[in-house]
mmCIF file of C-alpha atoms in Angstrom:
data_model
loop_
_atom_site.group_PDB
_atom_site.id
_atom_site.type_symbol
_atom_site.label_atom_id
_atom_site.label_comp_id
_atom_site.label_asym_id
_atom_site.label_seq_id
_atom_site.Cartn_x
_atom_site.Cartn_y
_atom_site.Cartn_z
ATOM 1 C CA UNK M 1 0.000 0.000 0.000
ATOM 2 C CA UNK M 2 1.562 3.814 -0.473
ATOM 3 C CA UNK M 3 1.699 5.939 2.270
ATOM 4 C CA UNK M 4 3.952 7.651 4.492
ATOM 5 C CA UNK M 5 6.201 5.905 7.092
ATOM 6 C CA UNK M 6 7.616 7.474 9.928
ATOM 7 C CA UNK M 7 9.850 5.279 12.051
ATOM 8 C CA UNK M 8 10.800 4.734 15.251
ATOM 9 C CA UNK M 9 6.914 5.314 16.635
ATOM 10 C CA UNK M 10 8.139 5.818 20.057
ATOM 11 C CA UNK M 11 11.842 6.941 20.993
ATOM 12 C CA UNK M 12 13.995 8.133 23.790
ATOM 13 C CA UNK M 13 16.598 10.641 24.160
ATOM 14 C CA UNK M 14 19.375 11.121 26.493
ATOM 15 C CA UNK M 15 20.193 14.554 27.367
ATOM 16 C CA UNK M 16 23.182 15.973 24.681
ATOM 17 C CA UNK M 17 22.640 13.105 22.655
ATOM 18 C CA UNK M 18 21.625 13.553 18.620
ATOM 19 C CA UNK M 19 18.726 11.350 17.352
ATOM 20 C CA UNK M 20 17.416 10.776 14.105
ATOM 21 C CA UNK M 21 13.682 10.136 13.093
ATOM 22 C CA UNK M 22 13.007 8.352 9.804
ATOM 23 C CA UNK M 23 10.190 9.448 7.541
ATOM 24 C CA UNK M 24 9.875 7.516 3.975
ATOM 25 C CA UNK M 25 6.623 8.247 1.275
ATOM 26 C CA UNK M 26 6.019 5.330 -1.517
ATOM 27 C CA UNK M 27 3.787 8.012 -2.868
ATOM 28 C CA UNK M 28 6.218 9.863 -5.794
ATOM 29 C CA UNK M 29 5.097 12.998 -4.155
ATOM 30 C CA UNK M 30 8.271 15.943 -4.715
ATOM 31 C CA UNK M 31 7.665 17.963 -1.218
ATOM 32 C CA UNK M 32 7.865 16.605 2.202
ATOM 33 C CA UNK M 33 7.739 18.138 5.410
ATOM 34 C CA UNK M 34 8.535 17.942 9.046
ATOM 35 C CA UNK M 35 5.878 19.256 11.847
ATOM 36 C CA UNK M 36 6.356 19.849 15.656
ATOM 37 C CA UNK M 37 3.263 19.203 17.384
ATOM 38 C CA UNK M 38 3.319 20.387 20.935
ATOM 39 C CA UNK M 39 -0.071 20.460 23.590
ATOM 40 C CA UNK M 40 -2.104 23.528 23.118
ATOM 41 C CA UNK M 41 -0.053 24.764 20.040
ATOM 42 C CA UNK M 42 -1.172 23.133 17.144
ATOM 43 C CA UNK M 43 1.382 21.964 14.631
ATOM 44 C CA UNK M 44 4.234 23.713 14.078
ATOM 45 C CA UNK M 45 6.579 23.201 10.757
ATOM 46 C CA UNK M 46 10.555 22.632 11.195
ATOM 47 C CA UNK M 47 11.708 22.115 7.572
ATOM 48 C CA UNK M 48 10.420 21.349 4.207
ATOM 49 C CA UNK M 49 11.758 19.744 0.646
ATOM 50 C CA UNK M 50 10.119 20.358 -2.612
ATOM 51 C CA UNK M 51 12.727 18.519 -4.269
ATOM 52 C CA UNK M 52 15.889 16.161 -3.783
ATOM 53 C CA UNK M 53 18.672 17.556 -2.283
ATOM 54 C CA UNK M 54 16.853 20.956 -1.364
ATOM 55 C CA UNK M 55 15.440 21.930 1.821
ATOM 56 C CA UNK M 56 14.157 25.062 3.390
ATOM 57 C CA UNK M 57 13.812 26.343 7.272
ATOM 58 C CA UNK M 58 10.074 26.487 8.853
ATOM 59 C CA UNK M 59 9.248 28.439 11.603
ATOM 60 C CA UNK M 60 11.170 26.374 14.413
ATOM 61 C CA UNK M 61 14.175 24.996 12.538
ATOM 62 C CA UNK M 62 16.606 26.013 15.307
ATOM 63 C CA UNK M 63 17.973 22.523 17.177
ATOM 64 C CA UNK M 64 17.076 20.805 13.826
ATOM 65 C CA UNK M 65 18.600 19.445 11.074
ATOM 66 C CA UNK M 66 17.183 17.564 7.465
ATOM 67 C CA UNK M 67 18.687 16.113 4.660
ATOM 68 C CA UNK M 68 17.024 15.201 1.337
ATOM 69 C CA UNK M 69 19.163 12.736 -0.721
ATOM 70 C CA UNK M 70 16.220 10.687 -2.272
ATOM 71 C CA UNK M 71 12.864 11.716 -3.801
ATOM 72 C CA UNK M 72 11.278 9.144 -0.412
ATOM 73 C CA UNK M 73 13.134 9.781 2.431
ATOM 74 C CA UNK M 74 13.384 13.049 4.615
ATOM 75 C CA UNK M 75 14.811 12.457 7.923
ATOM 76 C CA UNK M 76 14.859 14.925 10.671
ATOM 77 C CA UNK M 77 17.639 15.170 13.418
ATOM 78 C CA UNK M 78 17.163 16.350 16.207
ATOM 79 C CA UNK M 79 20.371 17.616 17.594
ATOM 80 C CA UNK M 80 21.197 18.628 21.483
ATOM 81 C CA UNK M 81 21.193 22.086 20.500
ATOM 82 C CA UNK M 82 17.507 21.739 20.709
ATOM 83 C CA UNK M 83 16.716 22.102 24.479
ATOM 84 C CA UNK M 84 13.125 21.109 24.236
ATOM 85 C CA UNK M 85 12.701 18.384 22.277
ATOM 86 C CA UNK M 86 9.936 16.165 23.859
ATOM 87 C CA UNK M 87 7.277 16.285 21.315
ATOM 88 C CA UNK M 88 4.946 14.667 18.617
ATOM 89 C CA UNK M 89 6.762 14.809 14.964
ATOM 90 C CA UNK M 90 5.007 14.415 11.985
ATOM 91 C CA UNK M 91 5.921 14.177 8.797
ATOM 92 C CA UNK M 92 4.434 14.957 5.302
ATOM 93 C CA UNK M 93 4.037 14.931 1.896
ATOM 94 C CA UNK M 94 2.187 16.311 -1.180
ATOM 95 C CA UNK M 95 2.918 15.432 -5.165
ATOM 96 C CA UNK M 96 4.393 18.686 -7.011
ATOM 97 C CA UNK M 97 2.607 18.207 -10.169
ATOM 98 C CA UNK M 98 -1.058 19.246 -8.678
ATOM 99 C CA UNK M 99 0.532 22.824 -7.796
ATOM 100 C CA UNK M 100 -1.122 24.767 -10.374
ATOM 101 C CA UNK M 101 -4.709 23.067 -10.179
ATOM 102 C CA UNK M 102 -6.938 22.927 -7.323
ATOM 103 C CA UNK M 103 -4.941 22.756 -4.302
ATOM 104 C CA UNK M 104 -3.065 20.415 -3.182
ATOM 105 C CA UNK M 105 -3.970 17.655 -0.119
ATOM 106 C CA UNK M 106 -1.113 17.200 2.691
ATOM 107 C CA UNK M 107 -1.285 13.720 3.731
ATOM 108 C CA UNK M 108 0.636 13.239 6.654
ATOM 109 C CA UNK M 109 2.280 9.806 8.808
ATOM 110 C CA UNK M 110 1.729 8.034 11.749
ATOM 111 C CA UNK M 111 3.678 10.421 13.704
ATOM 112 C CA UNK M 112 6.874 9.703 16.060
ATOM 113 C CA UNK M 113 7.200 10.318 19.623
ATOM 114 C CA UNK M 114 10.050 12.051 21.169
ATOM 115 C CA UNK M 115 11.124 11.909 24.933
ATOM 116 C CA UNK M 116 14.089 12.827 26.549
ATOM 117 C CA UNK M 117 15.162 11.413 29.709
ATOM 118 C CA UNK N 1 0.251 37.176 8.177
ATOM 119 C CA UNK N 2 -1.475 34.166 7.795
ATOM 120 C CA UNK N 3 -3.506 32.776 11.069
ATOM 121 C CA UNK N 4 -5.841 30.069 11.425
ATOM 122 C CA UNK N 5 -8.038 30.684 15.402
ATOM 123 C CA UNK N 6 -10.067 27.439 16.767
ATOM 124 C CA UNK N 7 -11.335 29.500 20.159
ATOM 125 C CA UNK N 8 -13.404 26.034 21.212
ATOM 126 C CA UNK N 9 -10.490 24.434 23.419
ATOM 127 C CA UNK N 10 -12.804 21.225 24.186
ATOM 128 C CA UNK N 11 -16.324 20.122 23.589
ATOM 129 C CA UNK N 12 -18.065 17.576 24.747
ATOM 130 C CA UNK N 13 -21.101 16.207 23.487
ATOM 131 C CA UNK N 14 -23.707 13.408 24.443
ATOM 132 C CA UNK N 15 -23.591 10.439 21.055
ATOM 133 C CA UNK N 16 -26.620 11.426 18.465
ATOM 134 C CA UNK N 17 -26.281 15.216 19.184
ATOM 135 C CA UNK N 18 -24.967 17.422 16.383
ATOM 136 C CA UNK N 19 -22.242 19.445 17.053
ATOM 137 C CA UNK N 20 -20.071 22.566 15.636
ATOM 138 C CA UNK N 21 -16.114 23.290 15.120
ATOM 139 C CA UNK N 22 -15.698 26.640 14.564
ATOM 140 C CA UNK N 23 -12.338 28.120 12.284
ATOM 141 C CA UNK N 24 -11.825 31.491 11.968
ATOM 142 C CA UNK N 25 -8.716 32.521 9.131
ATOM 143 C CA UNK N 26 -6.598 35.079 8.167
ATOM 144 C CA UNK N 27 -4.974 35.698 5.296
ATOM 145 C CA UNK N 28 -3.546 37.938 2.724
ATOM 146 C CA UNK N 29 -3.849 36.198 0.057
ATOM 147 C CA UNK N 30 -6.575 36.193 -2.911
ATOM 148 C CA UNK N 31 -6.065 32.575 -3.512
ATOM 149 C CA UNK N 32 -5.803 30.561 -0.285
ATOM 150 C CA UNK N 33 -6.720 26.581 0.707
ATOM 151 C CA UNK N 34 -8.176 25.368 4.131
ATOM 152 C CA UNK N 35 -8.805 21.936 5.395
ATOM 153 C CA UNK N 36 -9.646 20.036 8.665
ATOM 154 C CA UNK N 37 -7.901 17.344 9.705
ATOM 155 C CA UNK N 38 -8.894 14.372 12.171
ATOM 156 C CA UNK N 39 -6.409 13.467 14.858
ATOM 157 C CA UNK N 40 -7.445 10.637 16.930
ATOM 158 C CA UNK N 41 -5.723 9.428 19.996
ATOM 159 C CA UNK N 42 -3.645 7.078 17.779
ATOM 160 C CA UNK N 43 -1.890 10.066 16.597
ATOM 161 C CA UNK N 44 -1.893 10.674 12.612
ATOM 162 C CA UNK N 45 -3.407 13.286 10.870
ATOM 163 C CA UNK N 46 -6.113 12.210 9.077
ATOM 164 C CA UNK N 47 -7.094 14.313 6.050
ATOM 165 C CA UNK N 48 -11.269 14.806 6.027
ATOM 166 C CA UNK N 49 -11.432 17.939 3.126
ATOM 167 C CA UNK N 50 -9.529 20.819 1.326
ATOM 168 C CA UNK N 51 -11.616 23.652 -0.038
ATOM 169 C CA UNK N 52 -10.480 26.260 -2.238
ATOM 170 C CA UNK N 53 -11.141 30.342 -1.730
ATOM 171 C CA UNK N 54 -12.789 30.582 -4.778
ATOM 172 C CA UNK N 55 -15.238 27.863 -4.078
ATOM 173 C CA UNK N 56 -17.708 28.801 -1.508
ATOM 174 C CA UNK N 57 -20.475 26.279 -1.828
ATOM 175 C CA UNK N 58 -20.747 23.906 1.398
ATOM 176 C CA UNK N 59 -20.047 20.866 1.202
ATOM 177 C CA UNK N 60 -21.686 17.163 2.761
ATOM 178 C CA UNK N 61 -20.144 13.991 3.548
ATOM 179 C CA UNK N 62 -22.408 11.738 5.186
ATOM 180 C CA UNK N 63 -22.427 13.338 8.698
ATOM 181 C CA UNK N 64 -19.845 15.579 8.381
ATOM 182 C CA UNK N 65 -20.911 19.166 6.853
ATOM 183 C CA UNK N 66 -18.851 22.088 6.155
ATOM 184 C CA UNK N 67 -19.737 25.922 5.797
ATOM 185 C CA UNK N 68 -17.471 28.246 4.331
ATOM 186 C CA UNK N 69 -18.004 31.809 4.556
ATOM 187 C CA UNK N 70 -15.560 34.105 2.731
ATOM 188 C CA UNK N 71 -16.988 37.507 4.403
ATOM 189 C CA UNK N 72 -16.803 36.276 8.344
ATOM 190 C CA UNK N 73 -13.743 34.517 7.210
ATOM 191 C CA UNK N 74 -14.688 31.329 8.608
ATOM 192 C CA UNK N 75 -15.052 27.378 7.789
ATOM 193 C CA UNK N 76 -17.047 25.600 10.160
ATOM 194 C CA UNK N 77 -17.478 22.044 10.745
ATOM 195 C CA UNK N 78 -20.348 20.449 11.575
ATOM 196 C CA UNK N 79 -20.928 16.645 12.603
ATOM 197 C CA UNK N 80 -24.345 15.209 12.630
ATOM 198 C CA UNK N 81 -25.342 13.008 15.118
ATOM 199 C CA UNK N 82 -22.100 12.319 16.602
ATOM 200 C CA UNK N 83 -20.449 8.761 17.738
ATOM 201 C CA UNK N 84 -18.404 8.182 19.872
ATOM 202 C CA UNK N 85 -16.056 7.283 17.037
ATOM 203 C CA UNK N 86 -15.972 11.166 16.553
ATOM 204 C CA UNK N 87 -13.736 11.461 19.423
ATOM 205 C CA UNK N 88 -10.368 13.181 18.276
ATOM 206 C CA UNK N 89 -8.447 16.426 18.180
ATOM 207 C CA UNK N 90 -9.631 18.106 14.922
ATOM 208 C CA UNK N 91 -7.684 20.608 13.367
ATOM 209 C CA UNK N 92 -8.688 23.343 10.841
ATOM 210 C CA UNK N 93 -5.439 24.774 8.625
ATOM 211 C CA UNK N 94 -4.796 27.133 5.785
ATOM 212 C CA UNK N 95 -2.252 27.129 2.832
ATOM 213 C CA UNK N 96 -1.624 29.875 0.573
ATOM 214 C CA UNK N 97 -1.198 29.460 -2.898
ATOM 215 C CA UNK N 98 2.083 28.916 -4.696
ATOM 216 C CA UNK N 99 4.792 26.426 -4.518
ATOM 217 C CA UNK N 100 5.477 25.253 -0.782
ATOM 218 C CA UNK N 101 1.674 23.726 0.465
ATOM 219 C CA UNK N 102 3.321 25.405 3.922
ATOM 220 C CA UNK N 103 0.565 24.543 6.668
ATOM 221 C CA UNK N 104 -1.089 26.540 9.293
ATOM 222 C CA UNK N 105 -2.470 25.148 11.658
ATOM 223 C CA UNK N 106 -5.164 26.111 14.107
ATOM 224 C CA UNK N 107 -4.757 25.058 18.030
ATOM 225 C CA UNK N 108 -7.351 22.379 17.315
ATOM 226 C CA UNK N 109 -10.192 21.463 18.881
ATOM 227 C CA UNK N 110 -10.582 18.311 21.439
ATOM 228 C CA UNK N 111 -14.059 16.885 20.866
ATOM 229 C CA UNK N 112 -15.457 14.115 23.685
ATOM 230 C CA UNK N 113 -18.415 12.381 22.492
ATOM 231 C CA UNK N 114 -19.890 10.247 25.241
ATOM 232 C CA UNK N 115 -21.972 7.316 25.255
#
């Protein structure tokens, strides 16, 4: 079945360490994204990719890092520069060609859970 | 700037009655996108609809209604004779037109339908 895949579901960090959450889309879409989803805030986007090897800050990129060597993957890491990182991530993607039409539909993953400890 | 407001924190509802999320935007732009999203306690975002600014008719699906309303800048969600299935965070979010599909997202709203 396509769909997005975000892996590990649930994960621990140890203070100062760097971890690295794995999001992969069967669905040939060009743009992914990474969302922060804290309680009471709504989602929140960290980076986004419209295509390989290009990447672009969102509005809490600090304490993150993305890379975007193939069209399906888009991992975020979450380095110990970011001092709050217990949250929900979620990850997206939408196909490029649709731009110009009617809108495009976000589909999102499972989601990944981030504690530190 | 762009800003999506859900001011309902949490409703809670009785199963069978109907009941109302309320979206308010804000937005710049001519050409603009909005959708609600389903998050139940699982966790993933579930899509439920996209509608497009220049497309203000309101739209059914089964129990779930929408009403968009370009001059009170809202889009409204209304579910009809709620389960307890409704049960989820439900989020209302706005895109502006062009290349990046960026999301905003509302606060969402926590809906508790009870048996």
């Amino acid at each position: 079945d396509g769909g997005i895949t975000q892996s590990p579901k649930y994960l621990f960090r140890k203070e100062g360490q760097n971890v690295t959450l794995s999001c992969e889309q069967n669905l040939n879409h060009d743009a992914m994204y990474w969302y922060r989803q804290d309680p009471g805030q709504g989602l929140r986007l960290i980076y986004y990719s419209q295509i390989v090897n290009d990447f672009q800050k969102g509005d809490i990129a600090e304490g993150y890092s993305v890379s975007r060597e193939k069209k399906e993957s888009f991992p975020l890491t979450v380095t110990s520069a970011q001092k709050n990182p217990t949250a929900f991530y979620l990850c997206a993607s939408v196909a490029w060609d649709r731009i110009l039409t009617s809108g495009n539909t976000i589909y999102f993953g499972e989601g990944s859970w981030l504690t530190v400890v | 700037a762009q800003k999506v407001t859900q001011a309902q924190t949490e409703i809670s509802v009785v199963e069978k009655e109907d009941v109302t999320l309320d979206c308010v935007y804000e937005t710049r732009d001519t050409t603009y996108y909005l959708f609600w999203y389903k998050q139940p306690p699982s966790g993933e975002l579930v899509f439920l609809i996209r509608r497009n600014s220049f497309d203000e008719q309101n739209e059914i699906s089964g129990r779930y209604s929408w009403n968009f309303q370009k001059s009170t800048s809202s889009f409204n969600f209304t579910i009809t004779a709620s389960q307890v299935v409704d049960s989820a965070v439900y989020f209302c979010a706005l895109s502006e037109y062009g290349a990046t599909n960026k999301l905003i997202f509302g606060t969402g709203t926590l809906l508790a339908v009870q048996p």
